[in-house]
Amino acid sequence: GDSVTQMEGPVTLSEEAFLTINCTYTATGYPSLFWYVQYPGEGLQLLLKATKADDKGSNKGFEATYRKETTSFHLEKGSVQVSDSAVYFCALTPPRGSQGNLIFGKGTKLSVKP
Amino acid sequence: DGGITQSPKYLFRKEGQNVTLSCEQNLNHDAMYWYRQDPGQGLRLIYYSQIVNDFQKGDIAEGYSVSREKKESFPLTVTSAQKNPTAFYLCASSRQSLSRGTYNEQFFGPGTRLTVL
């Protein structure tokens, strides 16, 4: 079945460091891909999305490119801040599904130190 | 302000008891979802509803029940049949997907942390 695999954390970086969180997926056809962020004690917020191959989603300095050839959607940010400390989830919605369900990776906890 | 509210924020339950978690949205969304979050496990879908008076099981529905009597409300009952109910529960809603392959953003509530004593 459809699935998402993302790098295990926790990831600890110093402020202004470069961030990459790897995400790969398994799906039939062309799913839509998403990154969600969860700040401590809160629900999830959509960070960015891409709905077709080669699309680049971007928001708040974060970027991810939908790579069909490598079935990947890696999250990157050039210079992280302490306020970026959170758990990041990669997710997909299957192309055949009409109900809009999301399939999530296990999440990657990011801690940014001053 | 529009949004999704969940209550209570923290809930404690004795073994053998049923408990109901509340989820309310004022976004006029047709679709609503319940997810369970465990440490290191990501989110897993429990139940979802695309329209009032209709709902479907997700991947881990056993031991849970839901109702959708009103568009704004989608309460989740954790029954005594759920063997390991301690977890963080998240409710979400979205506009209804009108065709296959389309996606409408899911908006999440702040969650309810359930602990079985």
Short mmCIF file of C-alpha atoms in Angstrom, two decimals:
data_model
loop_
_atom_site.label_atom_id
_atom_site.label_comp_id
_atom_site.label_asym_id
_atom_site.label_seq_id
_atom_site.Cartn_x
_atom_site.Cartn_y
_atom_site.Cartn_z
CA GLY A 1 0.00 0.00 0.00
CA ASP A 2 0.87 3.67 -0.06
CA SER A 3 3.44 4.77 2.50
CA VAL A 4 5.79 7.56 3.53
CA THR A 5 9.28 7.13 4.97
CA GLN A 6 11.12 10.04 6.53
CA MET A 7 14.45 10.29 8.29
CA GLU A 8 14.39 9.51 11.96
CA GLY A 9 15.26 12.16 14.44
CA PRO A 10 15.87 13.86 16.55
CA VAL A 11 17.81 16.38 14.51
CA THR A 12 19.73 19.01 16.45
CA LEU A 13 21.17 22.04 14.68
CA SER A 14 22.68 25.37 15.60
CA GLU A 15 20.90 28.55 14.59
CA GLU A 16 21.54 29.56 10.96
CA ALA A 17 22.54 26.02 9.96
CA PHE A 18 21.22 24.37 6.79
CA LEU A 19 18.38 21.90 7.24
CA THR A 20 17.47 18.84 5.21
CA ILE A 21 14.85 16.31 6.27
CA ASN A 22 14.57 13.42 3.84
CA CYS A 23 11.22 12.02 2.76
CA THR A 24 10.50 9.26 0.26
CA TYR A 25 7.18 7.74 -0.66
CA THR A 26 5.57 4.68 -2.19
CA ALA A 27 2.37 5.20 -4.12
CA THR A 28 0.62 4.17 -7.30
CA GLY A 29 0.39 6.99 -9.77
CA TYR A 30 0.90 10.60 -8.79
CA PRO A 31 0.03 11.43 -5.18
CA SER A 32 -0.06 14.93 -3.74
CA LEU A 33 2.74 15.56 -1.24
CA PHE A 34 2.81 17.69 1.90
CA TRP A 35 4.91 18.80 4.81
CA TYR A 36 3.12 19.52 8.09
CA VAL A 37 4.67 21.06 11.20
CA GLN A 38 3.65 20.47 14.81
CA TYR A 39 4.85 22.89 17.48
CA PRO A 40 5.00 21.62 21.08
CA GLY A 41 1.57 20.91 22.53
CA GLU A 42 -0.29 21.92 19.38
CA GLY A 43 -2.04 20.38 16.40
CA LEU A 44 -0.57 20.17 12.91
CA GLN A 45 -0.25 23.04 10.46
CA LEU A 46 0.26 22.70 6.72
CA LEU A 47 3.74 24.01 5.89
CA LEU A 48 3.85 23.44 2.14
CA LYS A 49 2.54 21.18 -0.60
CA ALA A 50 3.15 20.02 -4.18
CA THR A 51 0.57 18.34 -6.35
CA LYS A 52 2.52 17.24 -9.44
CA ALA A 53 6.01 16.19 -10.47
CA ASP A 54 8.69 18.93 -10.42
CA ASP A 55 6.46 21.29 -8.44
CA LYS A 56 8.28 23.17 -5.68
CA GLY A 57 6.36 24.01 -2.53
CA SER A 58 7.68 26.85 -0.38
CA ASN A 59 6.68 28.71 2.77
CA LYS A 60 8.47 30.56 5.60
CA GLY A 61 11.87 29.86 4.01
CA PHE A 62 11.21 26.12 3.73
CA GLU A 63 11.21 24.42 0.33
CA ALA A 64 10.54 20.94 -1.04
CA THR A 65 10.53 19.68 -4.63
CA TYR A 66 8.35 16.82 -5.87
CA ARG A 67 10.79 14.38 -7.50
CA LYS A 68 8.95 11.63 -9.33
CA GLU A 69 12.12 9.88 -10.54
CA THR A 70 13.40 9.40 -6.98
CA THR A 71 9.94 9.36 -5.30
CA SER A 72 11.18 11.99 -2.88
CA PHE A 73 10.02 15.25 -1.29
CA HIS A 74 12.90 16.41 0.89
CA LEU A 75 12.38 19.44 3.12
CA GLU A 76 15.10 22.12 3.13
CA LYS A 77 15.77 25.46 4.75
CA GLY A 78 18.88 27.52 4.25
CA SER A 79 19.10 29.05 7.72
CA VAL A 80 17.09 27.67 10.63
CA GLN A 81 15.96 29.65 13.65
CA VAL A 82 15.23 28.60 17.22
CA SER A 83 11.53 29.16 16.44
CA ASP A 84 11.69 26.37 13.83
CA SER A 85 12.04 23.80 16.61
CA ALA A 86 9.11 21.42 16.07
CA VAL A 87 8.15 18.03 14.69
CA TYR A 88 7.90 17.84 10.90
CA PHE A 89 5.68 15.32 9.13
CA CYS A 90 5.84 14.33 5.49
CA ALA A 91 2.51 13.13 4.10
CA LEU A 92 0.74 12.13 0.92
CA THR A 93 -2.78 11.79 -0.30
CA PRO A 94 -3.25 8.84 -2.64
CA PRO A 95 -4.11 9.72 -6.22
CA ARG A 96 -6.96 7.24 -6.33
CA GLY A 97 -8.59 8.34 -3.12
CA SER A 98 -11.57 10.64 -3.28
CA GLN A 99 -11.84 11.17 0.44
CA GLY A 100 -8.74 13.31 0.86
CA ASN A 101 -7.16 11.07 3.49
CA LEU A 102 -3.58 11.76 4.45
CA ILE A 103 -0.90 9.11 4.97
CA PHE A 104 1.83 10.35 7.30
CA GLY A 105 5.46 9.55 7.93
CA LYS A 106 6.51 9.02 11.54
CA GLY A 107 7.73 12.58 12.00
CA THR A 108 11.15 14.13 12.56
CA LYS A 109 11.81 16.22 15.65
CA LEU A 110 13.98 19.25 15.01
CA SER A 111 15.71 21.14 17.82
CA VAL A 112 17.53 24.37 16.99
CA LYS A 113 20.01 25.69 19.55
CA PRO A 114 20.93 29.36 19.85
CA ASP B 1 -12.40 33.48 14.35
CA GLY B 2 -12.93 30.27 12.40
CA GLY B 3 -11.26 27.10 13.53
CA ILE B 4 -11.43 23.72 15.15
CA THR B 5 -11.78 23.22 18.87
CA GLN B 6 -11.17 20.03 20.80
CA SER B 7 -12.02 19.40 24.40
CA PRO B 8 -10.82 18.58 26.88
CA LYS B 9 -7.12 19.24 26.40
CA TYR B 10 -6.22 16.51 28.91
CA LEU B 11 -8.39 13.53 29.81
CA PHE B 12 -7.84 10.74 32.28
CA ARG B 13 -9.75 7.50 32.15
CA LYS B 14 -9.92 4.44 34.31
CA GLU B 15 -9.68 1.08 32.64
CA GLY B 16 -13.06 -0.22 31.54
CA GLN B 17 -14.61 3.21 31.07
CA ASN B 18 -15.83 4.76 27.85
CA VAL B 19 -14.86 8.38 27.20
CA THR B 20 -15.95 10.84 24.52
CA LEU B 21 -13.67 13.42 22.95
CA SER B 22 -15.27 16.52 21.49
CA CYS B 23 -14.44 18.10 18.14
CA GLU B 24 -16.24 21.18 16.82
CA GLN B 25 -15.52 23.27 13.72
CA ASN B 26 -17.02 26.52 12.47
CA LEU B 27 -15.27 26.48 9.09
CA ASN B 28 -18.34 25.12 7.28
CA HIS B 29 -16.31 22.10 6.22
CA ASP B 30 -18.09 18.96 5.06
CA ALA B 31 -15.30 16.49 5.84
CA MET B 32 -13.97 15.68 9.30
CA TYR B 33 -11.30 13.25 10.49
CA TRP B 34 -9.94 11.68 13.66
CA TYR B 35 -6.28 10.71 13.97
CA ARG B 36 -4.33 9.05 16.72
CA GLN B 37 -0.72 10.09 17.37
CA ASP B 38 1.72 7.90 19.28
CA PRO B 39 5.39 8.72 19.93
CA GLY B 40 7.48 7.70 16.95
CA GLN B 41 4.42 6.45 15.05
CA GLY B 42 3.19 9.47 13.18
CA LEU B 43 -0.56 9.92 12.76
CA ARG B 44 -2.97 7.12 11.99
CA LEU B 45 -6.53 7.55 10.75
CA ILE B 46 -9.29 6.28 13.04
CA TYR B 47 -12.53 7.44 11.37
CA TYR B 48 -13.57 10.02 8.81
CA SER B 49 -16.81 11.56 7.63
CA GLN B 50 -17.47 13.23 4.30
CA ILE B 51 -21.03 14.32 5.06
CA VAL B 52 -23.54 14.51 7.88
CA ASN B 53 -24.95 11.15 9.01
CA ASP B 54 -22.24 9.21 7.21
CA PHE B 55 -18.78 8.05 8.28
CA GLN B 56 -16.20 5.41 7.39
CA LYS B 57 -13.60 3.42 9.28
CA GLY B 58 -9.98 4.36 8.92
CA ASP B 59 -6.94 2.19 9.48
CA ILE B 60 -7.35 1.67 13.25
CA ALA B 61 -11.10 1.91 13.98
CA GLU B 62 -11.32 -1.03 16.37
CA GLY B 63 -12.31 0.08 19.86
CA TYR B 64 -13.57 3.48 18.70
CA SER B 65 -16.92 4.85 17.61
CA VAL B 66 -18.09 8.16 16.12
CA SER B 67 -21.23 10.02 15.17
CA ARG B 68 -21.92 12.86 12.75
CA GLU B 69 -25.35 14.24 13.58
CA LYS B 70 -24.35 17.83 12.82
CA LYS B 71 -22.01 19.29 10.26
CA GLU B 72 -20.06 21.14 12.94
CA SER B 73 -19.49 18.25 15.30
CA PHE B 74 -17.69 14.88 15.09
CA PRO B 75 -17.28 13.36 18.57
CA LEU B 76 -15.07 10.32 19.11
CA THR B 77 -15.84 7.71 21.77
CA VAL B 78 -12.98 5.58 23.03
CA THR B 79 -14.58 2.40 24.29
CA SER B 80 -13.36 -0.12 26.82
CA ALA B 81 -12.63 -2.43 23.87
CA GLN B 82 -9.68 -0.25 22.87
CA LYS B 83 -6.72 -2.12 24.36
CA ASN B 84 -4.19 0.69 24.45
CA PRO B 85 -6.01 4.03 24.36
CA THR B 86 -3.32 6.25 25.89
CA ALA B 87 -2.37 8.61 23.05
CA PHE B 88 -2.74 12.10 21.60
CA TYR B 89 -5.92 12.46 19.53
CA LEU B 90 -6.21 14.98 16.72
CA CYS B 91 -9.32 16.06 14.88
CA ALA B 92 -9.19 17.68 11.44
CA SER B 93 -11.60 19.05 8.87
CA SER B 94 -11.52 20.02 5.21
CA ARG B 95 -13.78 21.04 2.38
CA GLN B 96 -15.10 17.99 0.62
CA SER B 97 -12.99 16.57 -2.18
CA LEU B 98 -15.23 16.82 -5.20
CA SER B 99 -13.32 14.47 -7.48
CA ARG B 100 -10.70 11.79 -7.35
CA GLY B 101 -7.15 13.01 -7.01
CA THR B 102 -8.08 16.44 -5.66
CA TYR B 103 -7.10 17.60 -2.24
CA ASN B 104 -8.40 20.22 0.10
CA GLU B 105 -6.17 21.27 2.99
CA GLN B 106 -6.92 19.65 6.32
CA PHE B 107 -7.07 21.98 9.31
CA PHE B 108 -6.20 20.45 12.65
CA GLY B 109 -7.44 21.11 16.15
CA PRO B 110 -5.09 21.46 19.14
CA GLY B 111 -5.57 17.85 20.22
CA THR B 112 -6.68 15.91 23.32
CA ARG B 113 -4.19 13.91 25.35
CA LEU B 114 -5.87 10.82 26.79
CA THR B 115 -4.24 8.86 29.58
CA VAL B 116 -5.58 5.60 30.98
CA LEU B 117 -4.87 5.17 34.66
#
